[in-house]
């Protein structure tokens, strides 16, 4: 009944619109979409947002999304060895399955093991990454407790062609081809990326190399139709991961990840916009030494309607999802269907120095009933250079099929519920300098943890996360500098113990220097110790990456990266080796 009333209220919104106009956006503004599900300038966001641009991606020479994210403040990476190995990440002290990963706004997190396979996402297919730090279940539903990472894939903004090939340590080889055509009403773009490496021994107890290969495709086509646009996009990654099992036996598995979406955007004159996305997600793993497999198959519909008033921008929408999760492991498994329906409503308000954001979502999950989530945020410009912002939000995560029916699963699990609070201060005396101070707290009820006494997953009473971040950024004409310091505590308050694989102190530093047509980059991460399974304490470490771009001619560019510059011996997951000092080069052609 509540769902019906919400639908009725949503349907009436267009009839009450009056004096509606589009928001003014300057061409020099950095535009984001993830923080509010609508296009806004970055400066108007009432929640911390970090944007990784295409220039950042190209200079990093990262081989996957995990390598790209590890130098970002507030994100801890846990990796089970080298390229392609299982990778988890923890945003602001929350669990590895508490961050929602989107590809062009479409949910990528599978219904089988929670965390998205970021180790298979090639940076070559990415135009930019938007990282929203903080609860966003009111906008996107389950999983968005710690934040949201939205991967915006490359588009054919103009007719172009580029390609490249590279090689490096561990007998690594790579090649890519990207291009596109654009006319007055049509556009088509593609990116093909191939990676192959012999790898290195992922386990510290073994000297057996384990390799990885990945072939990624990104396709995009769009056509303008009057005041609207229809588009079709497809991303997929497939290949083979070699690894060592529990007994250090060499094994391998084939993987396939894909997201396909049809989107229709309609501009309603000066009244607002309509957006409809129908999408399909596949996450599949097949073991090559047995019949074991894991598969998550999801069909989704996401519709939103936005109206822009003189001071308010109101968005309402509907979401529907049908998912099938299947697995077979050691002769047993499950085959579970999940249906989710949701309604959401939000308002962005701007008047003079004031800005506010309010959002609410009602989610109807067929296994856990109705869940209500919300965000309330406020920002105020104390002076033209000084802005304060505060917010609170409620988020949730529904246990996935593996949590309930997989190894150690528990059908009686309850959803995890999080109440988050944020306070931030930004000082930007000019266009070059900025200082950010952020405080955050997150109280999570019914946190799902593995109980080694019963070998099952259980809900614990509460977990508390408290943290602070201090950041400084300088943007010069020929060089830029960004530094962040984080201190946080994430603990199980029932047992008074630290949550695993999260550092309490982190310092990140990124420096870029432009020398004529060339660029040089240095990224440094200093991480404190972290707890891991079995009572193991992993020591802190310092790791650095040095990158460079040399413009050989108008069309040719030579890129190089030295990974782990100081050859640090460190682990982000107990007994799994991280790569030592290594080097990679790439020759790229781009038609000007």
Coordinates of C-alpha atoms in Angstrom, one line a residue:
X1 CA 0.0 0.0 0.0
X2 CA 2.9 2.4 0.8
X3 CA 4.4 1.7 -2.6
X4 CA 1.1 2.5 -4.3
X5 CA 0.8 5.8 -2.5
X6 CA 4.4 6.7 -3.4
X7 CA 3.7 5.9 -7.1
X8 CA 0.7 8.2 -7.0
X9 CA 2.6 11.1 -5.5
X10 CA 5.4 10.6 -8.1
X11 CA 2.9 10.7 -10.9
X12 CA 1.5 14.0 -9.8
X13 CA 4.8 15.8 -9.8
X14 CA 4.7 17.0 -13.5
X15 CA 1.3 18.6 -12.9
X16 CA 2.6 20.8 -10.1
X17 CA 5.6 22.2 -11.9
X18 CA 5.6 25.9 -12.5
X19 CA 8.3 28.4 -13.7
X20 CA 10.7 25.5 -14.3
X21 CA 14.0 26.2 -15.9
X22 CA 17.3 24.3 -16.3
X23 CA 20.2 25.0 -13.9
X24 CA 22.9 27.3 -15.2
X25 CA 26.2 25.4 -15.7
X26 CA 29.4 27.1 -16.7
X27 CA 31.5 25.5 -19.4
X28 CA 34.5 25.6 -17.0
X29 CA 32.7 23.6 -14.3
X30 CA 33.6 20.0 -13.5
X31 CA 30.2 18.2 -14.0
X32 CA 29.3 15.2 -11.9
X33 CA 26.2 13.0 -11.9
X34 CA 26.7 10.4 -9.2
X35 CA 26.2 12.5 -6.0
X36 CA 22.6 13.4 -6.9
X37 CA 21.8 11.3 -10.0
X38 CA 21.6 14.6 -11.9
X39 CA 24.2 16.8 -13.6
X40 CA 25.6 19.4 -11.2
X41 CA 28.9 21.3 -10.8
X42 CA 31.3 19.6 -8.5
X43 CA 31.4 22.7 -6.3
X44 CA 27.6 22.2 -5.5
X45 CA 28.0 18.7 -4.1
X46 CA 27.0 18.5 -0.4
X47 CA 29.0 15.3 0.0
X48 CA 32.7 14.6 -0.6
X49 CA 33.3 13.7 -4.3
X50 CA 36.6 12.9 -6.0
X51 CA 36.9 12.8 -9.8
X52 CA 39.6 10.8 -11.6
X53 CA 39.9 12.3 -15.1
X54 CA 41.0 10.7 -18.4
X55 CA 44.3 12.6 -18.1
X56 CA 44.9 11.1 -14.6
X57 CA 44.1 7.6 -16.0
X58 CA 46.5 7.9 -18.9
X59 CA 49.4 9.2 -16.8
X60 CA 48.9 6.4 -14.2
X61 CA 49.5 3.6 -16.7
X62 CA 47.4 1.5 -14.3
X63 CA 46.5 -2.0 -15.5
X64 CA 43.2 -2.3 -13.7
X65 CA 40.8 -0.2 -11.6
X66 CA 42.3 -1.4 -8.3
X67 CA 45.7 0.0 -9.2
X68 CA 44.0 3.3 -10.2
X69 CA 42.1 3.5 -6.8
X70 CA 44.9 2.5 -4.4
X71 CA 46.3 6.1 -4.2
X72 CA 42.9 7.6 -3.5
X73 CA 42.4 8.9 0.1
X74 CA 39.9 6.8 2.1
X75 CA 40.2 3.6 0.0
X76 CA 42.1 0.5 1.4
X77 CA 42.9 -2.2 -1.1
X78 CA 43.3 -5.9 -0.1
X79 CA 44.7 -8.0 -2.9
X80 CA 45.3 -11.8 -3.0
X81 CA 48.6 -11.5 -5.0
X82 CA 49.2 -10.2 -8.5
X83 CA 47.3 -9.3 -11.7
X84 CA 43.7 -10.6 -11.8
X85 CA 43.7 -12.1 -8.3
X86 CA 40.7 -11.5 -6.0
X87 CA 40.7 -7.9 -4.9
X88 CA 38.6 -6.1 -2.3
X89 CA 38.5 -2.5 -1.2
X90 CA 37.3 -0.8 1.9
X91 CA 36.0 2.8 1.7
X92 CA 36.2 4.9 4.9
X93 CA 36.5 1.8 7.1
X94 CA 33.4 0.0 5.8
X95 CA 33.3 -3.6 4.5
X96 CA 34.5 -4.6 1.1
X97 CA 30.9 -5.2 0.0
X98 CA 29.7 -1.8 1.4
X99 CA 30.8 0.2 -1.7
X100 CA 28.5 0.1 -4.7
X101 CA 30.3 0.0 -8.1
X102 CA 28.4 1.3 -11.1
X103 CA 29.3 1.3 -14.8
X104 CA 27.6 4.2 -16.5
X105 CA 25.1 4.2 -13.6
X106 CA 24.3 0.5 -13.8
X107 CA 24.9 -1.7 -10.8
X108 CA 27.9 -4.0 -11.2
X109 CA 28.0 -5.7 -7.7
X110 CA 27.0 -9.3 -8.2
X111 CA 24.3 -11.1 -6.2
X112 CA 26.7 -14.0 -5.3
X113 CA 29.7 -12.6 -3.5
X114 CA 28.9 -8.9 -3.0
X115 CA 32.0 -7.0 -4.1
X116 CA 32.5 -6.0 -7.7
X117 CA 35.3 -7.5 -9.7
X118 CA 37.3 -4.3 -10.0
X119 CA 40.5 -6.3 -10.9
X120 CA 39.0 -7.0 -14.3
X121 CA 38.1 -3.4 -15.3
X122 CA 40.7 -2.0 -17.7
X123 CA 41.4 1.7 -17.4
X124 CA 41.6 1.9 -21.2
X125 CA 37.8 1.8 -21.4
X126 CA 37.3 4.5 -18.7
X127 CA 36.7 8.2 -19.5
X128 CA 36.5 9.2 -15.8
X129 CA 35.7 7.8 -12.3
X130 CA 33.4 9.6 -9.8
X131 CA 34.0 8.5 -6.2
X132 CA 31.2 9.6 -3.8
X133 CA 32.2 9.1 -0.2
X134 CA 29.3 8.4 2.1
X135 CA 26.0 6.6 2.3
X136 CA 24.0 6.7 -0.9
X137 CA 21.4 3.9 -0.4
X138 CA 18.7 6.6 -0.8
X139 CA 19.8 7.0 -4.4
X140 CA 21.0 3.6 -5.4
X141 CA 19.7 1.0 -2.9
X142 CA 21.5 -1.8 -1.2
X143 CA 25.3 -1.9 -0.8
X144 CA 25.9 1.9 -0.8
X145 CA 26.9 2.1 2.8
X146 CA 30.5 3.4 2.4
X147 CA 30.0 5.1 -0.9
X148 CA 29.6 4.8 -4.6
X149 CA 32.2 4.4 -7.4
X150 CA 30.7 5.3 -10.8
X151 CA 32.8 4.3 -13.8
X152 CA 32.0 6.5 -16.8
X153 CA 33.1 4.7 -20.0
X154 CA 34.6 6.4 -23.1
X155 CA 32.4 8.0 -25.7
X156 CA 32.8 9.2 -29.2
X157 CA 32.8 13.0 -28.5
X158 CA 34.6 13.5 -31.8
X159 CA 35.9 11.4 -34.7
X160 CA 39.2 9.9 -33.6
X161 CA 41.4 6.8 -33.6
X162 CA 44.2 5.7 -31.3
X163 CA 46.0 2.6 -30.3
X164 CA 49.0 1.3 -28.5
X165 CA 51.1 -1.7 -27.4
X166 CA 53.1 -2.2 -24.2
X167 CA 55.3 -4.7 -22.4
X168 CA 57.0 -5.0 -19.0
X169 CA 58.0 -7.1 -16.1
X170 CA 56.6 -10.6 -15.5
X171 CA 56.5 -11.0 -19.3
X172 CA 53.5 -8.6 -19.4
X173 CA 52.1 -7.7 -22.8
X174 CA 49.2 -5.4 -23.7
X175 CA 47.6 -3.7 -26.7
X176 CA 44.5 -1.6 -27.3
X177 CA 42.6 0.1 -30.1
X178 CA 40.0 2.8 -29.6
X179 CA 38.1 4.9 -32.0
X180 CA 34.9 6.6 -32.8
X181 CA 32.9 8.6 -35.4
X182 CA 30.5 11.5 -34.7
X183 CA 28.0 13.3 -36.9
X184 CA 25.4 15.8 -36.3
X185 CA 22.9 13.2 -34.9
X186 CA 24.8 10.0 -34.5
X187 CA 27.8 8.7 -32.7
X188 CA 29.6 5.4 -32.4
X189 CA 32.7 4.5 -30.4
X190 CA 34.6 1.4 -29.4
X191 CA 37.6 0.4 -27.3
X192 CA 39.3 -3.0 -27.4
X193 CA 41.9 -3.8 -24.8
X194 CA 44.1 -7.0 -24.4
X195 CA 46.3 -7.8 -21.4
X196 CA 48.4 -10.9 -20.8
X197 CA 51.1 -11.6 -18.2
X198 CA 52.9 -14.6 -16.8
X199 CA 52.6 -13.0 -13.4
X200 CA 54.6 -13.9 -10.2
X201 CA 54.1 -16.2 -7.2
X202 CA 50.9 -14.9 -5.5
X203 CA 51.5 -16.8 -2.2
X204 CA 54.6 -16.2 0.0
X205 CA 54.9 -20.0 0.7
X206 CA 55.3 -20.8 -3.0
X207 CA 57.6 -19.9 -5.9
X208 CA 55.1 -20.8 -8.7
X209 CA 54.2 -18.0 -11.1
X210 CA 50.5 -17.5 -11.8
X211 CA 49.4 -15.6 -14.9
X212 CA 46.4 -13.7 -16.1
X213 CA 44.8 -12.6 -19.4
X214 CA 41.9 -10.3 -20.1
X215 CA 40.2 -9.1 -23.2
X216 CA 37.9 -6.1 -22.7
X217 CA 35.4 -4.6 -25.1
X218 CA 33.5 -1.3 -24.7
X219 CA 31.0 -0.3 -27.4
X220 CA 28.7 2.8 -27.5
X221 CA 26.2 4.0 -30.0
X222 CA 23.8 6.9 -29.8
X223 CA 21.3 8.8 -31.9
X224 CA 19.6 12.2 -31.4
X225 CA 15.8 12.0 -31.8
X226 CA 14.3 15.5 -31.6
X227 CA 14.8 16.7 -28.1
X228 CA 15.8 13.2 -26.9
X229 CA 18.6 10.7 -27.4
X230 CA 18.6 6.9 -27.5
X231 CA 21.9 5.0 -26.8
X232 CA 23.1 1.5 -26.5
X233 CA 26.3 0.6 -24.7
X234 CA 28.1 -2.6 -23.8
X235 CA 31.1 -3.4 -21.7
X236 CA 32.6 -6.9 -21.2
X237 CA 35.8 -8.4 -19.8
X238 CA 36.7 -12.1 -20.1
X239 CA 39.8 -14.1 -19.6
X240 CA 41.6 -16.6 -17.4
X241 CA 43.0 -16.2 -13.9
X242 CA 45.7 -18.6 -12.7
X243 CA 46.1 -18.9 -8.9
X244 CA 47.1 -21.2 -6.1
X245 CA 44.4 -23.0 -4.0
X246 CA 44.4 -23.5 -0.3
X247 CA 46.9 -26.4 -0.7
X248 CA 49.2 -24.3 -3.0
X249 CA 48.1 -26.4 -6.0
X250 CA 48.1 -24.5 -9.3
X251 CA 44.6 -24.0 -10.6
X252 CA 42.8 -21.6 -12.9
X253 CA 39.4 -20.3 -13.7
X254 CA 37.7 -18.5 -16.6
X255 CA 35.8 -15.3 -15.9
X256 CA 33.3 -13.1 -17.7
X257 CA 31.8 -9.8 -16.6
X258 CA 29.5 -7.7 -18.7
X259 CA 27.1 -4.8 -18.5
X260 CA 24.7 -4.0 -21.4
X261 CA 22.3 -1.0 -21.3
X262 CA 19.7 0.7 -23.4
X263 CA 19.1 4.3 -22.4
X264 CA 16.5 6.9 -23.4
X265 CA 16.9 10.5 -22.4
X266 CA 14.2 13.1 -23.1
X267 CA 14.5 16.8 -22.6
X268 CA 11.1 18.2 -21.7
X269 CA 11.6 21.7 -23.0
X270 CA 12.4 23.9 -20.0
X271 CA 10.4 21.7 -17.6
X272 CA 12.9 19.0 -16.9
X273 CA 14.2 15.6 -18.1
X274 CA 13.2 12.0 -18.3
X275 CA 15.7 9.1 -18.2
X276 CA 15.1 5.4 -18.7
X277 CA 17.8 2.7 -18.4
X278 CA 17.1 -1.0 -19.1
X279 CA 20.2 -3.0 -18.4
X280 CA 21.6 -6.5 -18.1
X281 CA 24.5 -7.5 -15.9
X282 CA 26.4 -10.8 -15.9
X283 CA 29.1 -12.0 -13.5
X284 CA 30.4 -15.5 -14.2
X285 CA 33.3 -17.7 -13.0
X286 CA 33.9 -21.2 -14.2
X287 CA 36.5 -23.5 -12.6
X288 CA 38.7 -25.3 -15.1
X289 CA 39.7 -28.2 -12.8
X290 CA 36.1 -29.1 -11.8
X291 CA 32.5 -28.4 -12.6
X292 CA 32.4 -25.6 -10.0
X293 CA 31.0 -22.2 -11.1
X294 CA 29.5 -19.0 -9.8
X295 CA 27.0 -16.9 -11.8
X296 CA 25.0 -13.8 -11.2
X297 CA 22.5 -12.7 -13.9
X298 CA 20.5 -9.5 -13.4
X299 CA 17.9 -7.6 -15.5
X300 CA 17.1 -4.0 -14.2
X301 CA 14.9 -1.1 -15.1
X302 CA 15.7 2.4 -13.7
X303 CA 13.5 5.4 -14.5
X304 CA 13.8 8.9 -13.2
X305 CA 12.0 12.2 -13.8
X306 CA 13.6 15.5 -12.9
X307 CA 12.0 18.9 -12.6
X308 CA 14.0 22.2 -12.2
X309 CA 12.3 25.0 -10.3
X310 CA 13.7 28.4 -9.5
X311 CA 15.4 27.2 -6.3
X312 CA 14.6 23.5 -6.3
X313 CA 15.5 20.5 -8.5
X314 CA 13.1 17.6 -7.7
X315 CA 13.8 14.1 -8.9
X316 CA 11.5 11.0 -8.5
X317 CA 12.0 7.6 -9.9
X318 CA 11.3 3.9 -10.0
X319 CA 13.7 0.9 -9.9
X320 CA 13.0 -2.8 -10.6
X321 CA 15.4 -5.7 -10.6
X322 CA 15.2 -9.4 -11.1
X323 CA 18.3 -11.4 -10.4
X324 CA 19.3 -15.1 -10.5
X325 CA 22.3 -16.2 -8.5
X326 CA 23.7 -19.8 -9.1
X327 CA 26.7 -21.6 -7.8
X328 CA 28.2 -25.1 -7.6
X329 CA 31.0 -25.8 -5.2
X330 CA 32.3 -29.3 -4.2
X331 CA 29.1 -30.9 -5.4
X332 CA 26.6 -28.5 -3.6
X333 CA 25.3 -25.1 -4.5
X334 CA 22.2 -23.0 -4.8
X335 CA 19.9 -21.4 -7.5
X336 CA 18.2 -18.4 -6.0
X337 CA 16.0 -15.7 -7.6
X338 CA 15.7 -12.2 -6.0
X339 CA 13.2 -9.5 -6.9
X340 CA 13.6 -5.9 -5.8
X341 CA 11.3 -2.9 -6.3
X342 CA 12.1 0.6 -5.2
X343 CA 10.8 4.2 -5.3
X344 CA 12.8 7.3 -4.6
X345 CA 12.3 11.0 -4.3
X346 CA 14.9 13.8 -3.8
X347 CA 15.2 17.6 -3.7
X348 CA 18.2 19.8 -4.3
X349 CA 17.7 23.3 -3.0
X350 CA 20.0 26.3 -3.6
X351 CA 19.4 29.9 -2.4
X352 CA 22.2 32.4 -2.2
X353 CA 24.9 30.9 0.1
X354 CA 22.7 28.0 1.1
X355 CA 22.4 24.6 -0.5
X356 CA 20.7 21.5 0.7
X357 CA 20.0 17.9 -0.5
X358 CA 17.2 15.6 0.8
X359 CA 16.5 12.1 -0.6
X360 CA 14.4 9.2 0.5
X361 CA 14.0 5.7 -0.9
X362 CA 11.6 2.9 -0.1
X363 CA 13.0 -0.5 -1.2
X364 CA 10.8 -3.6 -1.3
X365 CA 13.1 -6.7 -1.2
X366 CA 11.3 -10.0 -1.6
X367 CA 13.5 -11.7 1.0
X368 CA 13.7 -8.8 3.6
X369 CA 10.6 -6.7 3.1
X370 CA 10.6 -2.9 3.1
X371 CA 13.7 -0.9 3.8
X372 CA 13.6 2.9 4.1
X373 CA 16.8 4.9 3.5
X374 CA 17.5 8.6 3.4
X375 CA 20.0 11.4 3.1
X376 CA 19.8 14.9 4.6
X377 CA 22.7 17.3 3.7
X378 CA 23.3 21.0 4.0
X379 CA 26.1 23.4 2.9
X380 CA 26.7 27.0 3.6
X381 CA 29.2 29.5 2.2
X382 CA 30.6 31.3 5.3
X383 CA 32.7 33.5 2.9
X384 CA 33.4 33.2 -0.8
X385 CA 36.5 31.1 0.2
X386 CA 35.1 29.1 3.1
X387 CA 32.3 26.5 2.9
X388 CA 30.9 24.2 5.7
X389 CA 28.8 21.2 5.0
X390 CA 27.1 18.6 7.1
X391 CA 25.0 15.5 6.5
X392 CA 23.5 12.4 7.8
X393 CA 22.2 9.3 6.0
X394 CA 20.8 5.9 6.6
X395 CA 21.9 3.0 4.3
X396 CA 21.5 -0.7 4.2
X397 CA 22.9 -3.9 2.6
X398 CA 20.8 -6.9 2.0
X399 CA 22.7 -10.2 2.5
X400 CA 23.4 -11.8 -0.9
X401 CA 22.7 -15.3 -2.0
X402 CA 26.1 -16.6 -1.0
X403 CA 25.7 -15.0 2.5
X404 CA 22.6 -17.0 3.0
X405 CA 23.2 -20.3 1.1
X406 CA 26.9 -20.6 0.3
X407 CA 29.7 -22.0 2.4
X408 CA 29.2 -20.9 5.9
X409 CA 25.9 -19.2 4.8
X410 CA 23.1 -18.4 7.2
X411 CA 19.5 -18.1 5.9
X412 CA 18.5 -16.3 9.1
X413 CA 20.8 -13.3 8.4
X414 CA 19.3 -9.8 8.7
X415 CA 20.2 -6.8 6.6
X416 CA 23.0 -4.5 7.7
X417 CA 21.8 -1.1 8.7
X418 CA 24.1 2.0 8.8
X419 CA 23.6 5.4 10.2
X420 CA 26.3 7.8 8.9
X421 CA 27.2 11.4 9.9
X422 CA 29.6 13.8 8.1
X423 CA 31.0 17.2 8.7
X424 CA 33.3 19.0 6.3
X425 CA 35.1 22.4 5.9
X426 CA 36.5 23.6 2.6
X427 CA 38.8 26.6 2.3
X428 CA 39.7 27.7 -1.3
X429 CA 41.2 31.2 -1.3
X430 CA 41.8 31.1 -5.0
X431 CA 41.6 28.9 -8.0
X432 CA 45.0 27.3 -7.2
X433 CA 44.8 26.3 -3.5
X434 CA 42.2 24.3 -1.5
X435 CA 42.2 22.7 1.9
X436 CA 39.6 20.2 3.0
X437 CA 38.9 18.9 6.5
X438 CA 36.4 16.1 6.8
X439 CA 35.0 14.2 9.8
X440 CA 32.9 11.0 9.4
X441 CA 31.2 8.5 11.7
X442 CA 29.3 5.4 10.7
X443 CA 27.4 3.1 13.1
X444 CA 26.5 -0.2 11.5
X445 CA 23.9 -2.5 13.2
X446 CA 23.8 -6.3 12.4
X447 CA 27.1 -6.2 10.6
X448 CA 27.7 -9.6 8.9
X449 CA 30.9 -11.3 10.0
X450 CA 32.3 -14.8 9.8
X451 CA 32.1 -16.7 13.2
X452 CA 35.1 -19.1 13.3
X453 CA 33.6 -20.9 16.3
X454 CA 30.6 -22.0 14.3
X455 CA 32.0 -21.5 10.8
X456 CA 28.9 -19.6 9.7
X457 CA 28.1 -15.9 9.0
X458 CA 26.4 -14.1 11.8
X459 CA 25.0 -10.6 12.5
X460 CA 27.0 -8.9 15.2
X461 CA 25.5 -6.2 17.3
X462 CA 27.2 -3.0 16.1
X463 CA 30.4 -1.8 14.4
X464 CA 31.6 1.8 14.9
X465 CA 33.7 3.8 12.4
X466 CA 35.2 7.1 13.3
X467 CA 37.5 9.0 11.0
X468 CA 39.0 12.3 9.9
X469 CA 40.7 13.4 6.7
X470 CA 42.9 16.5 6.0
X471 CA 43.5 17.2 2.3
X472 CA 45.5 19.9 0.4
X473 CA 45.5 20.5 -3.3
X474 CA 47.5 22.9 -5.5
X475 CA 46.8 23.3 -9.2
X476 CA 49.6 25.3 -10.9
X477 CA 50.2 26.1 -14.5
X478 CA 52.9 23.4 -15.0
X479 CA 52.5 21.2 -11.9
X480 CA 49.9 20.0 -9.4
X481 CA 50.1 18.5 -5.9
X482 CA 47.6 16.7 -3.8
X483 CA 48.2 15.3 -0.3
X484 CA 45.7 13.6 2.1
X485 CA 46.1 12.4 5.7
X486 CA 43.6 10.0 7.2
X487 CA 43.1 8.8 10.7
X488 CA 40.3 6.4 11.4
X489 CA 39.1 3.6 13.7
X490 CA 36.9 0.8 12.6
X491 CA 36.0 -1.7 15.3
X492 CA 33.6 -4.5 16.3
X493 CA 32.2 -3.0 19.5
X494 CA 30.8 -6.3 20.6
X495 CA 34.4 -7.8 20.9
X496 CA 36.3 -4.5 21.1
X497 CA 38.4 -5.6 18.1
X498 CA 39.5 -3.9 14.9
X499 CA 37.7 -4.7 11.7
X500 CA 40.1 -6.6 9.3
X501 CA 42.2 -5.3 6.5
X502 CA 41.7 -1.6 7.3
X503 CA 44.6 0.7 8.1
X504 CA 44.1 3.3 10.9
X505 CA 46.5 5.8 9.3
X506 CA 47.1 6.6 5.7
X507 CA 49.0 9.3 3.8
X508 CA 48.7 9.7 0.1
X509 CA 50.6 12.1 -2.1
X510 CA 50.3 12.7 -5.9
X511 CA 52.5 15.0 -7.9
X512 CA 52.3 15.9 -11.6
X513 CA 54.8 18.0 -13.5
X514 CA 54.4 19.2 -17.1
X515 CA 57.6 19.8 -19.0
X516 CA 56.8 21.2 -22.4
X517 CA 54.8 18.5 -24.1
X518 CA 55.9 15.9 -21.6
X519 CA 54.5 14.9 -18.2
X520 CA 55.9 13.3 -15.1
X521 CA 53.9 11.8 -12.2
X522 CA 54.7 10.5 -8.8
X523 CA 52.2 8.8 -6.4
X524 CA 53.1 7.7 -2.9
X525 CA 51.1 5.8 -0.3
X526 CA 52.1 5.3 3.3
X527 CA 49.8 2.9 5.1
X528 CA 49.7 1.9 8.8
X529 CA 49.4 -1.6 10.0
X530 CA 46.2 -3.7 9.6
X531 CA 44.7 -6.7 11.2
X532 CA 43.9 -9.9 9.2
X533 CA 42.4 -13.3 9.7
X534 CA 43.9 -15.6 12.3
X535 CA 45.1 -12.8 14.5
X536 CA 47.8 -11.7 12.0
X537 CA 49.0 -8.1 12.1
X538 CA 50.3 -6.9 8.7
X539 CA 52.9 -4.2 9.2
X540 CA 52.6 -0.8 7.6
X541 CA 54.4 0.1 4.3
X542 CA 55.3 2.8 1.9
X543 CA 54.8 2.2 -1.8
X544 CA 55.5 4.6 -4.7
X545 CA 54.8 4.6 -8.4
X546 CA 56.7 6.8 -10.9
X547 CA 55.2 7.5 -14.3
X548 CA 56.1 9.5 -17.4
X549 CA 54.8 10.5 -20.8
X550 CA 57.2 11.6 -23.6
X551 CA 55.7 13.1 -26.7
X552 CA 57.9 11.7 -29.5
X553 CA 55.9 13.5 -32.3
X554 CA 52.5 14.9 -32.9
X555 CA 51.0 11.4 -33.1
X556 CA 53.4 9.2 -31.1
X557 CA 53.8 9.1 -27.3
X558 CA 56.0 6.9 -25.1
X559 CA 54.6 6.1 -21.7
X560 CA 56.5 4.4 -18.9
X561 CA 55.9 3.3 -15.3
X562 CA 58.1 2.1 -12.5
X563 CA 56.0 0.3 -9.9
X564 CA 57.0 -0.1 -6.3
X565 CA 59.9 2.4 -6.8
X566 CA 61.5 1.6 -3.4
X567 CA 61.0 -2.2 -3.8
X568 CA 59.0 -2.4 -0.6
X569 CA 58.2 -5.9 0.7
X570 CA 54.6 -5.7 1.8
X571 CA 51.2 -7.5 2.0
X572 CA 47.7 -6.2 1.8
X573 CA 46.2 -9.6 2.6
X574 CA 48.0 -12.1 4.8
X575 CA 50.4 -14.5 3.0
X576 CA 49.7 -13.0 -0.4
X577 CA 52.7 -11.4 -2.1
X578 CA 52.5 -7.9 -3.7
X579 CA 54.8 -7.1 -6.7
X580 CA 58.3 -5.8 -6.1
X581 CA 60.0 -3.1 -8.2
X582 CA 58.9 -3.6 -11.8
X583 CA 58.8 -1.6 -15.0
X584 CA 56.3 -1.2 -17.9
X585 CA 56.5 0.8 -21.2
X586 CA 53.8 1.6 -23.8
X587 CA 54.0 3.2 -27.2
X588 CA 50.8 5.0 -28.2
X589 CA 49.6 6.4 -31.5
X590 CA 46.8 9.0 -31.6
X591 CA 45.7 10.7 -34.7
X592 CA 45.5 14.5 -33.9

